[in-house]
JSON list of C-alpha atoms in Angstrom, two decimals:
[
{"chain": "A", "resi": 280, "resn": "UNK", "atom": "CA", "xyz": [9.81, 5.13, 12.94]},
{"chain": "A", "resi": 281, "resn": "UNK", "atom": "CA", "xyz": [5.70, 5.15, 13.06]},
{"chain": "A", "resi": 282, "resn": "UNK", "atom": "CA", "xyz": [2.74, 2.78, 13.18]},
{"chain": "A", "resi": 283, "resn": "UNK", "atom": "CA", "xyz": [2.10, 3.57, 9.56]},
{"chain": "A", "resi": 284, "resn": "UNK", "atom": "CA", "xyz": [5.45, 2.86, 8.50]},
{"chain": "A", "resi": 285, "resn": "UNK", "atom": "CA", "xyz": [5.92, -0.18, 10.46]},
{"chain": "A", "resi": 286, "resn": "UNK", "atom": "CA", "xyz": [2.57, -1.11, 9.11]},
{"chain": "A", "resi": 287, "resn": "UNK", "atom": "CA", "xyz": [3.67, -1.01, 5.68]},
{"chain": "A", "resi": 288, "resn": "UNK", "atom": "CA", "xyz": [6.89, -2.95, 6.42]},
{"chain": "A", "resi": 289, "resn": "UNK", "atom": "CA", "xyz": [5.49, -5.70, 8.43]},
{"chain": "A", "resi": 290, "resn": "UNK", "atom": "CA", "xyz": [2.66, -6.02, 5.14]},
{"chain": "A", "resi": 291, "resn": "UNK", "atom": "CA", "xyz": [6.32, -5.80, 2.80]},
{"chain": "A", "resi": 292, "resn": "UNK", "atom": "CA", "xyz": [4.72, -3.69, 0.93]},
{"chain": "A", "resi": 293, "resn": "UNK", "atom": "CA", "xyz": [7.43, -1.16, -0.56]},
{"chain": "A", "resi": 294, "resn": "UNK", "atom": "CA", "xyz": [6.96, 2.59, 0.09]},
{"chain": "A", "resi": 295, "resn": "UNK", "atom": "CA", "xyz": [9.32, 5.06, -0.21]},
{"chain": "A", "resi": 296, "resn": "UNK", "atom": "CA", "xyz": [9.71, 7.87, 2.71]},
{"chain": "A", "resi": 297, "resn": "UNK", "atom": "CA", "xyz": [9.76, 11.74, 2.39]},
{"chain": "A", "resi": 298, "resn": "UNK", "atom": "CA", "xyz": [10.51, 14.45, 5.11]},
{"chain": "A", "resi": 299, "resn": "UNK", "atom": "CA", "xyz": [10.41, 18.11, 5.13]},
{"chain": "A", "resi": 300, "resn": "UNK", "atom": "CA", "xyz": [10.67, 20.85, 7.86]},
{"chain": "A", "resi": 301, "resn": "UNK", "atom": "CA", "xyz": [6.28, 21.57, 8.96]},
{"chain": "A", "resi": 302, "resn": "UNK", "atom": "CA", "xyz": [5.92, 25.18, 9.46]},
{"chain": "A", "resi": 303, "resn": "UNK", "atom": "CA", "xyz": [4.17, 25.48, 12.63]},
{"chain": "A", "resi": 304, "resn": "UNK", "atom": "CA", "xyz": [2.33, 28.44, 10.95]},
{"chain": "A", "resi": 305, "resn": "UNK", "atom": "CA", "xyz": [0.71, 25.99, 7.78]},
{"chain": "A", "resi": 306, "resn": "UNK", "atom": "CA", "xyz": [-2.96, 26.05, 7.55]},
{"chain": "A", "resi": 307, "resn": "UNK", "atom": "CA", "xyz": [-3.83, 22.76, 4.80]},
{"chain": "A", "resi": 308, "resn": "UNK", "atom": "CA", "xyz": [-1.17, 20.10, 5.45]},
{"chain": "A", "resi": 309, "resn": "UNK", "atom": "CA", "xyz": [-1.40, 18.37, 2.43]},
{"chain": "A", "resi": 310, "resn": "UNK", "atom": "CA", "xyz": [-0.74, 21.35, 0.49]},
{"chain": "A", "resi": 311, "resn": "UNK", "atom": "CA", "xyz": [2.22, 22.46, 2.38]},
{"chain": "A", "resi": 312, "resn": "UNK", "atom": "CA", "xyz": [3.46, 18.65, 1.67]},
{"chain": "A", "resi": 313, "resn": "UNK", "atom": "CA", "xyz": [2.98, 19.05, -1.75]},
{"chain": "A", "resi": 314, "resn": "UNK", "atom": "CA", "xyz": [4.69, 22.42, -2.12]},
{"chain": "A", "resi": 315, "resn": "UNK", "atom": "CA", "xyz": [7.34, 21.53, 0.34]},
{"chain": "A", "resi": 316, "resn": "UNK", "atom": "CA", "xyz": [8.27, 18.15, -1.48]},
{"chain": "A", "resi": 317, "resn": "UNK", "atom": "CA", "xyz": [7.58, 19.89, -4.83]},
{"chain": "A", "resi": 318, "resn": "UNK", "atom": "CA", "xyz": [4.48, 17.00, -5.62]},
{"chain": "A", "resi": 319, "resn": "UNK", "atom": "CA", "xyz": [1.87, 17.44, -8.16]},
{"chain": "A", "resi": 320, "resn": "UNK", "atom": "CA", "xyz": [-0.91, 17.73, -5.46]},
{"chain": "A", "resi": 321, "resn": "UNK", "atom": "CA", "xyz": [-3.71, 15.64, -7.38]},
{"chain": "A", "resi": 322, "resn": "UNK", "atom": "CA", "xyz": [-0.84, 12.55, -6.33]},
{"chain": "A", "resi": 323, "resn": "UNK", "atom": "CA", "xyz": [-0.98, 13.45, -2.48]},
{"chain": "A", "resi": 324, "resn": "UNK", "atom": "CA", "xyz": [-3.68, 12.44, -0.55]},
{"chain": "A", "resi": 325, "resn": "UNK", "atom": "CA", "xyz": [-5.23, 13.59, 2.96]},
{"chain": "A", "resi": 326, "resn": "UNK", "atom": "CA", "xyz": [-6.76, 10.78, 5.56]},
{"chain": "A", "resi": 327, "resn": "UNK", "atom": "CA", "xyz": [-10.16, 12.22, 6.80]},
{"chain": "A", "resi": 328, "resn": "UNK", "atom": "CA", "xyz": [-12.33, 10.45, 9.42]},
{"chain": "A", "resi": 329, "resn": "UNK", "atom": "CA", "xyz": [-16.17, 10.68, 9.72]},
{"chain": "A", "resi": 330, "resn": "UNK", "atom": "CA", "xyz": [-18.80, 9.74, 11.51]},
{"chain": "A", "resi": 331, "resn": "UNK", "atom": "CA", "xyz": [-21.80, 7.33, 9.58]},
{"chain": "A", "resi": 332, "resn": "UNK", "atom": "CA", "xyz": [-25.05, 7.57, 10.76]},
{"chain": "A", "resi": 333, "resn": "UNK", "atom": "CA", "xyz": [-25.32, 3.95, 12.22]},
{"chain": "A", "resi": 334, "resn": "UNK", "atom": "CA", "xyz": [-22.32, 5.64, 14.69]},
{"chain": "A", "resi": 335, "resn": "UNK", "atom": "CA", "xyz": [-19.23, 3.84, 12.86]},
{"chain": "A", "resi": 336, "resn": "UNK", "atom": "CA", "xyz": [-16.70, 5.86, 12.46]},
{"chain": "A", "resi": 337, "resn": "UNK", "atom": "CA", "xyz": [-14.81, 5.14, 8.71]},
{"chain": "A", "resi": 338, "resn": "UNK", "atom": "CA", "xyz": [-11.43, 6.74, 7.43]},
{"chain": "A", "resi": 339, "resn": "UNK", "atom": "CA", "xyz": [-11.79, 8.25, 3.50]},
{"chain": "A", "resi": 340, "resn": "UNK", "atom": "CA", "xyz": [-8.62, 9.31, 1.62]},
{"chain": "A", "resi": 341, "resn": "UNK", "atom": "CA", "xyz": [-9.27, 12.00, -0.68]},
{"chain": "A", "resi": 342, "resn": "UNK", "atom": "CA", "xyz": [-6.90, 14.14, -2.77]},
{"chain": "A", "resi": 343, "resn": "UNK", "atom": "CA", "xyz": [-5.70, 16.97, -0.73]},
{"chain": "A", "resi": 344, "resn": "UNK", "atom": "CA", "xyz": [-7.08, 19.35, -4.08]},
{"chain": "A", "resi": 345, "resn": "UNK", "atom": "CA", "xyz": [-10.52, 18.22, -3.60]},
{"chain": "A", "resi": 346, "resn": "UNK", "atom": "CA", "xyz": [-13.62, 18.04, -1.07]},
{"chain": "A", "resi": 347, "resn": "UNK", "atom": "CA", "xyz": [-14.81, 14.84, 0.98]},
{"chain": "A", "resi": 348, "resn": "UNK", "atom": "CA", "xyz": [-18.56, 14.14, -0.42]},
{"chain": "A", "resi": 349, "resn": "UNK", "atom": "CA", "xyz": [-20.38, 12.95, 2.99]},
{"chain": "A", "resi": 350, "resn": "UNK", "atom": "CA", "xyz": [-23.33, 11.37, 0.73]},
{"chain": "A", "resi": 351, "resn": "UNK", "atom": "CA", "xyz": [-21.07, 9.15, -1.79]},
{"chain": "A", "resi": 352, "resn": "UNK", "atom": "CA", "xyz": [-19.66, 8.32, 1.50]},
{"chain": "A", "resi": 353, "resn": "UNK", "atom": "CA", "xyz": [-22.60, 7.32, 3.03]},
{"chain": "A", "resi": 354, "resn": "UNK", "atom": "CA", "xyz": [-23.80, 5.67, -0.51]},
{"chain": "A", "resi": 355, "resn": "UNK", "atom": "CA", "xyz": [-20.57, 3.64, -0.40]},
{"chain": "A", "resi": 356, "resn": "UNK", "atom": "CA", "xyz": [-20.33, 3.01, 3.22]},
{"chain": "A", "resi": 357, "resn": "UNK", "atom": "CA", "xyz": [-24.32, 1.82, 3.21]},
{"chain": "A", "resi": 358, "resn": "UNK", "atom": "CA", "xyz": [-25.87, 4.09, 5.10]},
{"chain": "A", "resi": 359, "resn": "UNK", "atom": "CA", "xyz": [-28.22, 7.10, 4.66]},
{"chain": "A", "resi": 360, "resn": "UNK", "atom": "CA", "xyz": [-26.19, 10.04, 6.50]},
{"chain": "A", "resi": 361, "resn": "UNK", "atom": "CA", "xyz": [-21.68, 10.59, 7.64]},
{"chain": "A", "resi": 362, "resn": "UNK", "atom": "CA", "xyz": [-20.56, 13.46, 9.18]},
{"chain": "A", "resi": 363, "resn": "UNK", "atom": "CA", "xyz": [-17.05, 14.53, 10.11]},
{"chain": "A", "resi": 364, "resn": "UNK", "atom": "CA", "xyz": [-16.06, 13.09, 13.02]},
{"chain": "A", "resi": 365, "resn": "UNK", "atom": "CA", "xyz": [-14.28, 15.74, 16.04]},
{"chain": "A", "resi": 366, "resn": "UNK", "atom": "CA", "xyz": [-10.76, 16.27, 16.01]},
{"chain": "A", "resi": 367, "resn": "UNK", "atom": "CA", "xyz": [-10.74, 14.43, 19.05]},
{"chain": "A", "resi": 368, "resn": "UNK", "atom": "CA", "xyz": [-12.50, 11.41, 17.93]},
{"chain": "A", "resi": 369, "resn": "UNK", "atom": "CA", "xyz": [-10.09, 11.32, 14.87]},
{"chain": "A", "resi": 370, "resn": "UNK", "atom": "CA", "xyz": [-6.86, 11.76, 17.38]},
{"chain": "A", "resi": 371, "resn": "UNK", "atom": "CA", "xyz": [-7.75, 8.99, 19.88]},
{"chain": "A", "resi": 372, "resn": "UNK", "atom": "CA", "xyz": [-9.35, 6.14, 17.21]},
{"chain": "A", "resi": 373, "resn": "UNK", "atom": "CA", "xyz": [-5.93, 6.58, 14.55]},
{"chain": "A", "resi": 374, "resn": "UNK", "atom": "CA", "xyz": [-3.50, 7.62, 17.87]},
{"chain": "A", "resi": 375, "resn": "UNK", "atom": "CA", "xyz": [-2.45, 10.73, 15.60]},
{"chain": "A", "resi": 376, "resn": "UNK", "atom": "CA", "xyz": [-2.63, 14.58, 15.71]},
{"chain": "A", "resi": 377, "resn": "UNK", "atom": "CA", "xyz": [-4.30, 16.60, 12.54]},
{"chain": "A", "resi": 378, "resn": "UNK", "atom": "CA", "xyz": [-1.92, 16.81, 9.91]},
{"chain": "A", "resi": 379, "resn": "UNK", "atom": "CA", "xyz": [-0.09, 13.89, 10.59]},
{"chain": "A", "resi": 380, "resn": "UNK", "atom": "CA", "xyz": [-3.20, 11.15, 10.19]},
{"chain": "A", "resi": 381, "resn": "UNK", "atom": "CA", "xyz": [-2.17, 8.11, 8.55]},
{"chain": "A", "resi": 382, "resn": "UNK", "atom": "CA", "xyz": [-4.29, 5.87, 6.93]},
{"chain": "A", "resi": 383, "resn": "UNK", "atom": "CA", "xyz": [-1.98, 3.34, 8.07]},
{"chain": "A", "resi": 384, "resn": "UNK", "atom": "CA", "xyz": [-0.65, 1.82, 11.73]},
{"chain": "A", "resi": 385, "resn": "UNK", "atom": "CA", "xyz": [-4.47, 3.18, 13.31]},
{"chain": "A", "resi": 386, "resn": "UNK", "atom": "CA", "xyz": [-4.85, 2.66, 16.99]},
{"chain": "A", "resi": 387, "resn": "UNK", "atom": "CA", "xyz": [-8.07, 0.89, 15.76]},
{"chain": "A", "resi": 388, "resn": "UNK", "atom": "CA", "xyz": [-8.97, -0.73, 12.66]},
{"chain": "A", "resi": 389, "resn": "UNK", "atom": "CA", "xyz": [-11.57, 1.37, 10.73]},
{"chain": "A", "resi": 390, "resn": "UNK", "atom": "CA", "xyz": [-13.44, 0.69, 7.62]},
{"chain": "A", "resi": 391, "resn": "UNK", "atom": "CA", "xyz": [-11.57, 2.31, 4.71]},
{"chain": "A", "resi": 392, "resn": "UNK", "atom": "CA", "xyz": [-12.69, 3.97, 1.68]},
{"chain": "A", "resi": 393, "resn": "UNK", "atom": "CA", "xyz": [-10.08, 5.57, -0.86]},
{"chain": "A", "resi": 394, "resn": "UNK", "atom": "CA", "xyz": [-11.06, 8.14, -4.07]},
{"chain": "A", "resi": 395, "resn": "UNK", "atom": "CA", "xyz": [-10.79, 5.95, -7.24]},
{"chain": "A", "resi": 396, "resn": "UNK", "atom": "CA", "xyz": [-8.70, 8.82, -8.66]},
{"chain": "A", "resi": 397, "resn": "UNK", "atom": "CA", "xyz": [-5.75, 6.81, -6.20]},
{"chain": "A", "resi": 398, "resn": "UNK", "atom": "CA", "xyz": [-5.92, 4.32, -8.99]},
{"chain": "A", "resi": 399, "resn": "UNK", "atom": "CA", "xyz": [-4.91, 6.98, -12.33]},
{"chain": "A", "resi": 400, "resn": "UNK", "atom": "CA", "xyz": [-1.46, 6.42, -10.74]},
{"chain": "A", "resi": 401, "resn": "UNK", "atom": "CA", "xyz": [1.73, 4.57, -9.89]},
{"chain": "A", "resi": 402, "resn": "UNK", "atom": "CA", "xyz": [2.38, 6.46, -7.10]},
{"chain": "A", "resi": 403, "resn": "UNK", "atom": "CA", "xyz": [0.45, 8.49, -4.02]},
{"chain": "A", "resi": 404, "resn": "UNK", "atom": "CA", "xyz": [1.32, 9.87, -1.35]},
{"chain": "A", "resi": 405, "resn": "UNK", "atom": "CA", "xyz": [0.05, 9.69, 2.32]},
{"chain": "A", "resi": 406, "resn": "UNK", "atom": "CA", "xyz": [0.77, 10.91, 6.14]},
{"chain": "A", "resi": 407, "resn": "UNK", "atom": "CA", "xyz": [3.43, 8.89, 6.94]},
{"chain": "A", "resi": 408, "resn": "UNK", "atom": "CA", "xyz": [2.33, 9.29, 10.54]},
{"chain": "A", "resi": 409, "resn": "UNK", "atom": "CA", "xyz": [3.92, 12.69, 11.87]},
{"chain": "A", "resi": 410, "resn": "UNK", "atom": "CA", "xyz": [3.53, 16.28, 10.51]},
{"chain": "A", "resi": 411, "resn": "UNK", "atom": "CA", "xyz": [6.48, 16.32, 8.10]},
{"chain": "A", "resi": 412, "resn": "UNK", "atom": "CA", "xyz": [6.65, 13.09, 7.40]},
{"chain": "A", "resi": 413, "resn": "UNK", "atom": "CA", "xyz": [5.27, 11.28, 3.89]},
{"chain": "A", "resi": 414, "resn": "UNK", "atom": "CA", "xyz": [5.04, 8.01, 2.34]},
{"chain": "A", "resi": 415, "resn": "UNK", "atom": "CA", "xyz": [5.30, 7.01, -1.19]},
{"chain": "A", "resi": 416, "resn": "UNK", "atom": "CA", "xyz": [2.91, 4.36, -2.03]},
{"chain": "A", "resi": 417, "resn": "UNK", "atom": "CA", "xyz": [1.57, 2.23, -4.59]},
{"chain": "A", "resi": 418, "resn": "UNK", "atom": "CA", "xyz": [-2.43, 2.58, -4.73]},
{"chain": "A", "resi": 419, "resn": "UNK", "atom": "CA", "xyz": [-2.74, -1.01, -4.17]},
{"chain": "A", "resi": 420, "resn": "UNK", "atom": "CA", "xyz": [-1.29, -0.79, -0.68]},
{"chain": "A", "resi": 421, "resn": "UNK", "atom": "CA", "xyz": [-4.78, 0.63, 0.51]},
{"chain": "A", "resi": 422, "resn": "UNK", "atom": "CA", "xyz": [-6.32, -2.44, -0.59]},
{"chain": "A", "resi": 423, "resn": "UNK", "atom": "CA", "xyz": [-3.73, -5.07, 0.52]},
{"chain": "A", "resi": 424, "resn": "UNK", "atom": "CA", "xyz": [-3.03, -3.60, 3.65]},
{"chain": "A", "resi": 425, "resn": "UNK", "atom": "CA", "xyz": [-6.42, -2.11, 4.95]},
{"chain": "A", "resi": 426, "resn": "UNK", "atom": "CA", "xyz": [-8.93, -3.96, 2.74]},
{"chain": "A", "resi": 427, "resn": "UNK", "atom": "CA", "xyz": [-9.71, -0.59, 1.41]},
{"chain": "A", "resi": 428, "resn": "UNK", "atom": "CA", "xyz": [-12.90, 0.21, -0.79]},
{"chain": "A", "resi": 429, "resn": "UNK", "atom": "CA", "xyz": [-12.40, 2.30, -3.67]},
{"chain": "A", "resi": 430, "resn": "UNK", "atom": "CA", "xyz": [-15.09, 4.68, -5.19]},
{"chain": "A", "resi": 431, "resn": "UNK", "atom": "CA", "xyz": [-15.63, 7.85, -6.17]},
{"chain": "A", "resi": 432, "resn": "UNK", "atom": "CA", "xyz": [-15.55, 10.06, -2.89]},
{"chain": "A", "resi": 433, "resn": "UNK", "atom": "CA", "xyz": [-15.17, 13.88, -4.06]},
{"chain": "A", "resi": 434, "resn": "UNK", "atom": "CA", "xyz": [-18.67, 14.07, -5.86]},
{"chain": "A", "resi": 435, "resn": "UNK", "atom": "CA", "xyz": [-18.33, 15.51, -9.52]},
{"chain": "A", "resi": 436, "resn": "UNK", "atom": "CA", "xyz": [-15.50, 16.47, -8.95]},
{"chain": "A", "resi": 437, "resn": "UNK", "atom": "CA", "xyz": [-13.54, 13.10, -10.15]},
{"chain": "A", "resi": 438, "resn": "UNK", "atom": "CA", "xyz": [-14.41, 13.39, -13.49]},
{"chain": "A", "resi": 439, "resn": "UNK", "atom": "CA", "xyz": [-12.89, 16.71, -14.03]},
{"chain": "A", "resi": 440, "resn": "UNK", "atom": "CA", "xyz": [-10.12, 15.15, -11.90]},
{"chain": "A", "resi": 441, "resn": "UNK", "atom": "CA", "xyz": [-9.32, 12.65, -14.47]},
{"chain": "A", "resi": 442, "resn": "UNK", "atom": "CA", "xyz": [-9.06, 15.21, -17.21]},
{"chain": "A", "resi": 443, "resn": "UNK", "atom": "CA", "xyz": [-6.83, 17.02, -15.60]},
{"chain": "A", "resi": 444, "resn": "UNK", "atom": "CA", "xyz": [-4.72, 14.57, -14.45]},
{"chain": "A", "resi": 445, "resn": "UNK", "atom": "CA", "xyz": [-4.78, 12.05, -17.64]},
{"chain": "A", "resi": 446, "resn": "UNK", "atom": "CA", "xyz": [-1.62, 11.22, -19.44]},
{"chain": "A", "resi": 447, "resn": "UNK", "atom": "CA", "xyz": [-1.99, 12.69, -22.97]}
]
């Protein structure tokens, strides 16, 4: 169907997969997944790409509620400075549009960094490579499957992240 998804199939990794009808017209794509799939949002995750300072670009998953932090990217990544890379770097290095970016089935392998808030659940979701299109995933897929580093990637924001997302 995509890279991603034959990605995760040729790892066997199981993943479950979840369409809706993209409005043309939606501004944040992982909100509109969320809303259209009826997901609690701090479960569905965006792919971002950015630039580090040594000129390697890196992929970061991030929950689509919260902000990338460039510097506990660049702590985690090594390096003193990341910036987000162009849409157009980002479209030729994963082979992807915006919106449908999966952190899976890249044209090119990239370095991979995921929020450690993945890891509070069962169950994520990511771009399954198309607008419209998501995957189900365990967290552990980002690891087995990309070799994916996980840390704390939205700044100070994680710990109120686990608060509010914490089974009581």
């Amino acid at each position: 169907m995509t890279p991603a998804i034959d990605a995760l199939s040729a790892d066997e990794q199981e993943f479950r997969i979840l369409e809706y009808a993209h409005n043309a017209a939606a501004e944040n794509y992982g909100n509109e997944a969320a809303d259209q799939l009826g997901l609690n949002p701090l479960h569905v995750f965006k792919t971002l790409l950015a630039e580090l300072q040594s000129g390697e670009i890196v992929v970061a998953v991030v929950p689509v509620t919260s902000l990338l932090d460039l510097k506990a990217l660049s702590k985690v990544a090594g390096v003193k400075k990341a910036k987000m890379a162009d849409v157009s770097v980002a479209e030729r290095r994963t082979g992807y549009v915006v919106g449908g970016i999966s952190p899976f089935g890249q044209v090119r392998p990239h370095r991979t960094f995921v929020d450690d808030s993945a890891l509070l659940y069962s169950e994520v979701f990511v771009s399954g490579g198309k607008r419209g299109l998501e995957v189900a995933i365990s967290p552990s897929s980002f690891e087995g499957v990309l070799g994916a580093t996980y840390a704390p990637l939205t700044g100070g924001k994680n710990e109120c992240h686990r608060k509010l997302s914490a089974p009581s």
